[in-house]
Amino acid sequence: MAHAHGDVTPQPVDVSTLKPLGEKLLGVNPYRGDKEAVKEAIKVGEVGYAKNCARCHGLHAVSGGVSPELRTLDSDKETDQYFLDITLHGRTRNGKVYMPGFQGVMGQEAIWAIRSYIEAQPKN
């Protein structure tokens, strides 16, 4: 069991309503810019976020100050790659797990859906 400051065990996300993205990891959110796909991605991402992220990063991505404020992340290629890397591999410092990795539990469809949900949240 992976432990973060919220003791979250990564949960799978149902992505059956999303188009499969394939095995090769994409470095950019493929749902951004596709009006129809992003609507469904936001719905899937909302559930995935609630199951896996809200405990530490706050409801509707509004951080309580302990974890990074995800709503302020830029919507660009560099930040997409950073988000993908951190989500897959987690964050450990001095042997302490601050965020569990989701590799093997969550595929890129779920990760990009969660990213889409976060991007859809008001910034303030």
Coordinates of N, CA and C in Angstrom, one line a residue, residues 1-50:
M1 N 0.8 -1.2 0.0 CA 0.0 0.0 0.0 C 0.9 1.2 0.0
A2 N 0.6 2.2 -0.9 CA 1.3 3.4 -0.9 C 0.7 4.4 0.0
H3 N 1.6 5.2 0.7 CA 1.1 6.2 1.7 C 1.6 7.5 1.3
A4 N 0.7 8.5 1.3 CA 1.1 9.9 1.1 C 0.5 10.6 2.3
H5 N 0.6 11.9 2.4 CA 0.1 12.5 3.6 C -1.4 12.3 3.8
G6 N -2.1 11.8 2.8 CA -3.5 11.5 2.9 C -3.8 10.0 2.9
D7 N -2.7 9.2 2.9 CA -2.8 7.7 2.9 C -3.7 7.2 1.8
V8 N -3.5 7.7 0.6 CA -4.4 7.3 -0.5 C -3.8 6.1 -1.2
T9 N -4.6 5.0 -1.4 CA -4.2 3.9 -2.2 C -4.8 4.2 -3.6
P10 N -3.9 4.2 -4.6 CA -4.4 4.5 -6.0 C -5.6 3.6 -6.4
Q11 N -6.6 4.2 -7.0 CA -7.8 3.5 -7.4 C -7.9 3.6 -9.0
P12 N -8.3 2.5 -9.6 CA -8.5 2.5 -11.0 C -9.6 3.5 -11.4
V13 N -9.6 3.9 -12.6 CA -10.6 4.8 -13.2 C -11.2 4.2 -14.4
D14 N -12.6 4.2 -14.5 CA -13.3 3.6 -15.6 C -13.2 4.6 -16.8
V15 N -12.5 4.2 -17.8 CA -12.3 5.1 -19.0 C -13.0 4.5 -20.2
S16 N -13.9 3.6 -20.0 CA -14.5 2.9 -21.1 C -15.3 3.8 -22.1
T17 N -15.6 5.0 -21.7 CA -16.3 5.9 -22.5 C -15.4 6.8 -23.3
L18 N -14.1 6.7 -23.1 CA -13.1 7.4 -23.8 C -12.4 6.6 -24.9
K19 N -12.0 7.3 -26.0 CA -11.3 6.6 -27.0 C -9.9 6.2 -26.5
P20 N -9.5 4.9 -26.8 CA -8.2 4.4 -26.3 C -7.1 5.3 -27.0
L21 N -6.1 5.6 -26.2 CA -5.0 6.4 -26.7 C -3.8 5.6 -27.1
G22 N -3.8 4.3 -26.9 CA -2.7 3.4 -27.3 C -1.7 3.3 -26.2
E23 N -0.7 2.5 -26.4 CA 0.4 2.2 -25.4 C 1.4 3.3 -25.3
K24 N 1.7 3.9 -26.4 CA 2.8 5.0 -26.3 C 2.3 6.2 -25.6
L25 N 3.0 6.6 -24.5 CA 2.6 7.7 -23.7 C 2.7 9.0 -24.6
L26 N 1.6 9.8 -24.5 CA 1.6 11.1 -25.2 C 2.1 12.1 -24.2
G27 N 2.8 13.1 -24.7 CA 3.4 14.1 -23.9 C 2.5 15.3 -23.8
V28 N 1.4 15.3 -24.5 CA 0.5 16.5 -24.4 C -0.9 15.9 -24.2
N29 N -1.7 16.7 -23.5 CA -3.1 16.2 -23.3 C -3.9 16.2 -24.6
P30 N -4.3 15.0 -25.0 CA -4.9 14.8 -26.3 C -6.4 15.3 -26.3
Y31 N -7.0 15.5 -25.2 CA -8.4 15.9 -25.1 C -8.5 17.4 -25.3
R32 N -7.5 18.1 -24.9 CA -7.5 19.6 -25.0 C -7.7 20.0 -26.5
G33 N -8.6 20.8 -26.8 CA -8.8 21.2 -28.2 C -9.8 20.4 -29.0
D34 N -10.2 19.3 -28.4 CA -11.2 18.4 -29.1 C -12.5 18.6 -28.3
K35 N -13.4 19.5 -28.8 CA -14.6 19.9 -28.0 C -15.4 18.8 -27.5
E36 N -15.7 17.8 -28.3 CA -16.5 16.6 -27.9 C -15.7 15.7 -26.9
A37 N -14.5 15.4 -27.3 CA -13.7 14.5 -26.4 C -13.5 15.1 -25.0
V38 N -13.2 16.4 -25.0 CA -12.9 17.0 -23.7 C -14.1 17.0 -22.7
K39 N -15.3 17.1 -23.3 CA -16.5 17.0 -22.4 C -16.6 15.7 -21.7
E40 N -16.4 14.6 -22.4 CA -16.4 13.3 -21.8 C -15.2 13.1 -20.9
A41 N -14.1 13.6 -21.3 CA -12.9 13.5 -20.5 C -13.1 14.2 -19.1
I42 N -13.7 15.3 -19.1 CA -14.0 16.1 -17.9 C -14.9 15.2 -17.0
K43 N -15.9 14.6 -17.5 CA -16.8 13.7 -16.7 C -16.0 12.6 -16.1
V44 N -15.2 11.9 -16.9 CA -14.4 10.8 -16.4 C -13.4 11.3 -15.4
G45 N -12.7 12.4 -15.7 CA -11.7 13.0 -14.8 C -12.3 13.5 -13.5
E46 N -13.5 13.9 -13.5 CA -14.1 14.3 -12.2 C -14.2 13.1 -11.2
V47 N -14.6 12.0 -11.7 CA -14.7 10.8 -10.9 C -13.3 10.3 -10.5
G48 N -12.4 10.3 -11.5 CA -11.0 9.9 -11.2 C -10.3 10.8 -10.2
Y49 N -10.6 12.1 -10.3 CA -10.0 13.1 -9.3 C -10.6 12.8 -8.0
A50 N -11.9 12.6 -7.9 CA -12.5 12.4 -6.6 C -12.0 11.2 -5.9

